[in-house]
Amino acid sequence: MTQAIAPLKPAPRQHDREILALAVPAFGALVAEPLFVMADSAIVGHLGTPQLAGLGIAAALLTTAVSVFVFLAYATTAAVSRRVGAGDLRAAIRQGMDGIWLALLIGAVVVAVLLPAAPWLVSLFGASDTVAPHAVTYLRISALGIPAMLMVLAATGVIRGLQDTRTPLYVAVAGFALNAALNVALVYGAGFGIAGSAWGTVIAQCAMAGAYLFVVVRGARTHGASLRPDPAGIRACAQAGVPLLVRTLSLRAVLMIATAVAARLGDADIAAHQILLSLWSLLAFALDAIAIAGQAIIGRYLGAGDTEGAKAVCRRMVQWGIASGIVLGTLVVAARPAFIPLFTGDPVVEHALLPTLLVVAISQPVCGIVFVLDGVLMGAGDGRYLAWAMLLTLAVFTPAALLVPVLGGGLTTLWWAMTLMMLVRMATLQLRARSGRWLVAGATR
């Protein structure tokens, strides 16, 4: 963990150095997360289309069960970075420990709910009789790793708030390598099929949680922060995360609706949709690297009372987001011939993927702006606005997506509706950024 960084005066090239110093390691760590799902998709995809489709449904449910609590990372990053800007490392780590304890409590509740409800949840997607058993198997096994996954989120938020994105990179790379090796060994070597893929992911996530816990505990002891659960601190952490929970639930609802619509288009379409979601998540996390840097830097500047520095770095990060989106979109188009065979040999699935990948590519510059501004406002602790903006986006996207099968549209049309969703998000976030109302200085918001 790094020591507190003193506030600096904005300089023309300083922002690029700050952004790159945090974003480059964050990029590696964030990319490793969707690579877990992509590795599972690549390995399970060669078992057959029903298994891949089952993984798609289970992964959507599992990701939702974990991602709705992403505030454990985002809110913690913002709160800890403000304390760092104010020069109080002990309070920063203590606040982070509250988030970790909250993560363990939430994880236990989620597992207790998800295990018995798995068949019912899978049925909501309208999965065929050949797909549903694979989805239930993967979901029930993977659910056992949810407490570890949530603890990883909270601990990552602590470390990022301390302006350290290298440690999450090292842990994420090791976790991905372990996950891939276990998946190959258990799926094919041991012959466990899709269940082996789920067990590999659970073991890898538990190992990552153990590594993060070691780092955070060591930092707490170094700075004299208590490791004991503080009920008042845990409650405060939960209350601060409510707006971000609403924001994330709305976003997950968008992705769940899209997956449900794809499932009703046919087995080949839901299989192709799973591959697209894996790619979209990979691209999103890559762009989110700049947003992660924004959360840490913006929080630190505002904690130190430097609102002008916060505005300047926000403008620069938006420029980085646009440029990165253009580069990623170009790479998607160029890599199409090599990308598709990695995940499927089914010509029907390949046919559904080809035109839809172009839609994904076109939307990337918009995604770059959205993810960067989302990170800036999170770093500023502007969760309430983010919640209302995402609810509005959900209200626009839902009828557009549900009309796709009614009007005879296919998977490509569904992904145009996803692009519309991102355009609405961009508009709402730009309005807030330009208003300046998010610029609230101080160690706490």
Tab-separated table of C-alpha atoms in Angstrom, residues 87-337:
chain	number	residue	atom	x	y	z
A	87	GLY	CA	-3.858	13.084	5.166
A	88	ASP	CA	-5.620	10.615	7.526
A	89	LEU	CA	-4.483	7.111	6.524
A	90	ARG	CA	-5.633	5.437	9.731
A	91	ALA	CA	-9.217	6.629	9.242
A	92	ALA	CA	-9.026	5.688	5.565
A	93	ILE	CA	-8.150	2.052	6.297
A	94	ARG	CA	-10.642	1.829	9.168
A	95	GLN	CA	-13.398	2.947	6.799
A	96	GLY	CA	-12.273	0.302	4.333
A	97	MET	CA	-12.473	-2.431	6.974
A	98	ASP	CA	-16.126	-1.544	7.551
A	99	GLY	CA	-16.718	-2.269	3.862
A	100	ILE	CA	-15.033	-5.663	4.091
A	101	TRP	CA	-17.156	-6.731	7.056
A	102	LEU	CA	-20.263	-5.555	5.216
A	103	ALA	CA	-19.216	-7.623	2.181
A	104	LEU	CA	-19.005	-10.813	4.263
A	105	LEU	CA	-22.454	-10.235	5.769
A	106	ILE	CA	-24.059	-9.546	2.398
A	107	GLY	CA	-22.347	-12.565	0.836
A	108	ALA	CA	-23.789	-14.955	3.422
A	109	VAL	CA	-27.312	-13.654	2.782
A	110	VAL	CA	-26.981	-13.884	-1.010
A	111	VAL	CA	-25.788	-17.503	-0.883
A	112	ALA	CA	-28.678	-18.454	1.418
A	113	VAL	CA	-31.164	-17.005	-1.086
A	114	LEU	CA	-29.547	-18.092	-4.344
A	115	LEU	CA	-29.024	-21.808	-3.679
A	116	PRO	CA	-32.696	-22.809	-3.265
A	117	ALA	CA	-33.949	-20.249	-5.810
A	118	ALA	CA	-31.630	-21.315	-8.661
A	119	PRO	CA	-34.157	-23.402	-10.707
A	120	TRP	CA	-36.811	-20.707	-10.450
A	121	LEU	CA	-34.413	-17.947	-11.454
A	122	VAL	CA	-33.223	-19.904	-14.498
A	123	SER	CA	-36.829	-20.526	-15.548
A	124	LEU	CA	-37.430	-16.760	-15.680
A	125	PHE	CA	-35.150	-16.633	-18.723
A	126	GLY	CA	-37.337	-19.062	-20.642
A	127	ALA	CA	-34.441	-21.497	-21.132
A	128	SER	CA	-35.197	-24.677	-23.065
A	129	ASP	CA	-35.217	-28.099	-21.378
A	130	THR	CA	-31.765	-28.850	-22.810
A	131	VAL	CA	-30.238	-25.629	-21.499
A	132	ALA	CA	-31.844	-25.245	-18.038
A	133	PRO	CA	-30.039	-28.144	-16.235
A	134	HIS	CA	-26.629	-26.788	-17.233
A	135	ALA	CA	-27.572	-23.297	-16.055
A	136	VAL	CA	-28.791	-24.564	-12.658
A	137	THR	CA	-25.665	-26.682	-12.119
A	138	TYR	CA	-23.280	-23.831	-12.861
A	139	LEU	CA	-25.277	-21.304	-10.817
A	140	ARG	CA	-25.544	-23.397	-7.649
A	141	ILE	CA	-21.860	-24.286	-7.529
A	142	SER	CA	-20.620	-20.792	-8.386
A	143	ALA	CA	-22.879	-19.248	-5.742
A	144	LEU	CA	-20.647	-20.739	-3.056
A	145	GLY	CA	-17.909	-18.310	-4.068
A	146	ILE	CA	-20.037	-15.172	-3.717
A	147	PRO	CA	-18.778	-14.172	-0.219
A	148	ALA	CA	-15.209	-14.319	-1.542
A	149	MET	CA	-16.182	-12.302	-4.620
A	150	LEU	CA	-17.772	-9.554	-2.520
A	151	MET	CA	-14.800	-9.429	-0.189
A	152	VAL	CA	-12.566	-8.979	-3.229
A	153	LEU	CA	-14.697	-5.980	-4.258
A	154	ALA	CA	-14.450	-4.301	-0.859
A	155	ALA	CA	-10.725	-4.940	-0.398
A	156	THR	CA	-10.002	-3.697	-3.907
A	157	GLY	CA	-11.832	-0.473	-3.072
A	158	VAL	CA	-9.612	0.061	-0.020
A	159	ILE	CA	-6.417	-0.457	-1.983
A	160	ARG	CA	-7.486	1.737	-4.907
A	161	GLY	CA	-8.506	4.489	-2.518
A	162	LEU	CA	-4.956	4.423	-1.202
A	163	GLN	CA	-3.838	5.219	-4.777
A	164	ASP	CA	-2.503	1.679	-5.338
A	165	THR	CA	-3.749	-0.098	-8.476
A	166	ARG	CA	-0.734	-2.388	-8.858
A	167	THR	CA	-1.673	-4.780	-6.068
A	168	PRO	CA	-5.112	-5.493	-7.626
A	169	LEU	CA	-3.309	-6.124	-10.932
A	170	TYR	CA	-0.999	-8.747	-9.427
A	171	VAL	CA	-3.834	-10.510	-7.616
A	172	ALA	CA	-6.143	-10.428	-10.644
A	173	VAL	CA	-3.526	-11.853	-13.022
A	174	ALA	CA	-2.707	-14.673	-10.610
A	175	GLY	CA	-6.416	-15.342	-10.100
A	176	PHE	CA	-7.116	-15.490	-13.842
A	177	ALA	CA	-4.212	-17.887	-14.444
A	178	LEU	CA	-5.423	-20.142	-11.631
A	179	ASN	CA	-9.009	-20.022	-12.910
A	180	ALA	CA	-8.011	-20.952	-16.468
A	181	ALA	CA	-5.787	-23.831	-15.328
A	182	LEU	CA	-8.447	-25.223	-12.993
A	183	ASN	CA	-11.140	-24.957	-15.670
A	184	VAL	CA	-9.125	-26.970	-18.182
A	185	ALA	CA	-8.164	-29.542	-15.558
A	186	LEU	CA	-11.648	-29.978	-14.098
A	187	VAL	CA	-13.751	-29.668	-17.272
A	188	TYR	CA	-11.672	-31.905	-19.542
A	189	GLY	CA	-9.010	-33.570	-17.375
A	190	ALA	CA	-11.383	-34.687	-14.622
A	191	GLY	CA	-14.388	-34.873	-16.952
A	192	PHE	CA	-16.666	-32.772	-14.710
A	193	GLY	CA	-18.095	-30.779	-17.611
A	194	ILE	CA	-19.763	-27.477	-16.808
A	195	ALA	CA	-19.629	-28.271	-13.076
A	196	GLY	CA	-15.835	-28.352	-13.297
A	197	SER	CA	-15.831	-24.848	-14.760
A	198	ALA	CA	-17.921	-23.580	-11.848
A	199	TRP	CA	-15.692	-25.226	-9.231
A	200	GLY	CA	-12.586	-23.772	-10.865
A	201	THR	CA	-14.020	-20.273	-10.602
A	202	VAL	CA	-15.006	-20.738	-6.948
A	203	ILE	CA	-11.528	-21.919	-5.956
A	204	ALA	CA	-9.836	-19.064	-7.836
A	205	GLN	CA	-12.082	-16.433	-6.251
A	206	CYS	CA	-11.413	-17.778	-2.746
A	207	ALA	CA	-7.669	-17.639	-3.385
A	208	MET	CA	-7.952	-14.016	-4.553
A	209	ALA	CA	-9.959	-13.074	-1.461
A	210	GLY	CA	-7.278	-14.593	0.753
A	211	ALA	CA	-4.545	-12.592	-0.994
A	212	TYR	CA	-6.460	-9.313	-0.664
A	213	LEU	CA	-7.224	-9.967	2.993
A	214	PHE	CA	-3.531	-10.487	3.705
A	215	VAL	CA	-2.640	-7.139	2.084
A	216	VAL	CA	-5.368	-5.147	3.841
A	217	VAL	CA	-4.675	-6.656	7.264
A	218	ARG	CA	-0.979	-5.879	6.888
A	219	GLY	CA	-1.811	-2.275	6.021
A	220	ALA	CA	-4.196	-1.953	8.957
A	221	ARG	CA	-1.543	-3.146	11.388
A	222	THR	CA	1.052	-0.797	9.905
A	223	HIS	CA	-1.147	2.269	10.446
A	224	GLY	CA	-2.786	1.184	13.698
A	225	ALA	CA	-6.295	0.706	12.269
A	226	SER	CA	-8.631	-1.681	14.092
A	227	LEU	CA	-9.653	-4.933	12.380
A	228	ARG	CA	-12.694	-5.555	14.569
A	229	PRO	CA	-16.191	-5.085	13.145
A	230	ASP	CA	-17.717	-1.727	14.047
A	231	PRO	CA	-21.545	-1.918	13.848
A	232	ALA	CA	-21.899	1.851	13.489
A	233	GLY	CA	-19.272	1.970	10.743
A	234	ILE	CA	-20.822	-0.963	8.908
A	235	ARG	CA	-24.251	0.707	9.004
A	236	ALA	CA	-22.774	3.968	7.732
A	237	CYS	CA	-21.043	2.110	4.912
A	238	ALA	CA	-24.308	0.410	3.949
A	239	GLN	CA	-26.248	3.695	3.990
A	240	ALA	CA	-23.639	5.418	1.830
A	241	GLY	CA	-23.892	2.590	-0.688
A	242	VAL	CA	-27.686	2.687	-1.121
A	243	PRO	CA	-27.727	5.198	-4.028
A	244	LEU	CA	-25.009	3.262	-5.848
A	245	LEU	CA	-26.956	0.058	-5.184
A	246	VAL	CA	-29.999	1.594	-6.889
A	247	ARG	CA	-27.806	2.706	-9.791
A	248	THR	CA	-26.255	-0.737	-10.153
A	249	LEU	CA	-29.573	-2.589	-9.831
A	250	SER	CA	-30.928	-0.474	-12.666
A	251	LEU	CA	-27.900	-1.246	-14.825
A	252	ARG	CA	-28.106	-4.948	-14.041
A	253	ALA	CA	-31.817	-4.855	-14.882
A	254	VAL	CA	-30.860	-3.547	-18.321
A	255	LEU	CA	-28.456	-6.456	-18.870
A	256	MET	CA	-30.913	-9.012	-17.468
A	257	ILE	CA	-33.695	-7.761	-19.740
A	258	ALA	CA	-31.342	-7.963	-22.721
A	259	THR	CA	-30.406	-11.564	-21.828
A	260	ALA	CA	-34.054	-12.539	-21.319
A	261	VAL	CA	-34.987	-11.094	-24.725
A	262	ALA	CA	-32.055	-12.907	-26.368
A	263	ALA	CA	-33.140	-16.201	-24.733
A	264	ARG	CA	-36.554	-15.856	-26.356
A	265	LEU	CA	-34.975	-15.336	-29.768
A	266	GLY	CA	-33.579	-18.906	-29.704
A	267	ASP	CA	-30.731	-21.067	-28.371
A	268	ALA	CA	-28.276	-19.841	-30.998
A	269	ASP	CA	-29.107	-16.224	-30.221
A	270	ILE	CA	-28.649	-16.587	-26.460
A	271	ALA	CA	-25.364	-18.417	-27.068
A	272	ALA	CA	-24.181	-15.590	-29.349
A	273	HIS	CA	-25.470	-13.032	-26.852
A	274	GLN	CA	-23.370	-14.641	-24.106
A	275	ILE	CA	-20.250	-14.298	-26.245
A	276	LEU	CA	-21.127	-10.669	-27.010
A	277	LEU	CA	-21.726	-9.894	-23.344
A	278	SER	CA	-18.351	-11.393	-22.485
A	279	LEU	CA	-16.684	-9.169	-25.079
A	280	TRP	CA	-18.719	-6.122	-24.058
A	281	SER	CA	-17.734	-6.646	-20.434
A	282	LEU	CA	-14.091	-6.957	-21.431
A	283	LEU	CA	-14.265	-3.678	-23.369
A	284	ALA	CA	-16.231	-1.988	-20.583
A	285	PHE	CA	-13.714	-2.944	-17.948
A	286	ALA	CA	-10.888	-1.752	-20.177
A	287	LEU	CA	-12.550	1.670	-20.467
A	288	ASP	CA	-13.381	1.577	-16.777
A	289	ALA	CA	-9.653	1.612	-16.016
A	290	ILE	CA	-9.724	5.354	-16.642
A	291	ALA	CA	-12.829	5.621	-14.493
A	292	ILE	CA	-11.086	3.794	-11.646
A	293	ALA	CA	-8.229	6.274	-11.883
A	294	GLY	CA	-10.864	9.010	-11.830
A	295	GLN	CA	-12.467	7.704	-8.657
A	296	ALA	CA	-9.152	7.690	-6.797
A	297	ILE	CA	-7.810	10.986	-8.198
A	298	ILE	CA	-11.065	12.952	-7.964
A	299	GLY	CA	-11.657	11.779	-4.397
A	300	ARG	CA	-8.128	12.747	-3.416
A	301	TYR	CA	-8.341	16.208	-4.984
A	302	LEU	CA	-11.699	16.934	-3.362
A	303	GLY	CA	-10.474	15.584	-0.017
A	304	ALA	CA	-7.599	18.068	-0.245
A	305	GLY	CA	-10.017	20.904	-1.178
A	306	ASP	CA	-8.668	21.291	-4.732
A	307	THR	CA	-11.822	21.645	-6.860
A	308	GLU	CA	-9.984	23.247	-9.789
A	309	GLY	CA	-7.667	20.253	-10.002
A	310	ALA	CA	-10.687	17.949	-9.944
A	311	LYS	CA	-12.331	19.800	-12.852
A	312	ALA	CA	-9.150	19.770	-14.914
A	313	VAL	CA	-8.499	16.057	-14.467
A	314	CYS	CA	-12.152	15.321	-15.315
A	315	ARG	CA	-11.806	17.081	-18.670
A	316	ARG	CA	-8.617	15.213	-19.451
A	317	MET	CA	-10.101	11.829	-18.553
A	318	VAL	CA	-13.039	12.388	-20.908
A	319	GLN	CA	-10.553	12.940	-23.732
A	320	TRP	CA	-8.806	9.721	-22.785
A	321	GLY	CA	-12.157	7.906	-22.745
A	322	ILE	CA	-13.094	8.998	-26.265
A	323	ALA	CA	-9.692	8.084	-27.713
A	324	SER	CA	-9.707	4.701	-25.982
A	325	GLY	CA	-13.207	3.950	-27.272
A	326	ILE	CA	-12.139	4.642	-30.858
A	327	VAL	CA	-9.129	2.349	-30.517
A	328	LEU	CA	-11.166	-0.472	-28.958
A	329	GLY	CA	-13.904	-0.210	-31.584
A	330	THR	CA	-11.333	-0.467	-34.348
A	331	LEU	CA	-9.777	-3.531	-32.708
A	332	VAL	CA	-13.177	-5.263	-32.490
A	333	VAL	CA	-13.721	-4.859	-36.234
A	334	ALA	CA	-10.199	-5.984	-37.115
A	335	ALA	CA	-10.258	-9.007	-34.795
A	336	ARG	CA	-13.638	-10.415	-35.856
A	337	PRO	CA	-12.272	-13.276	-38.022
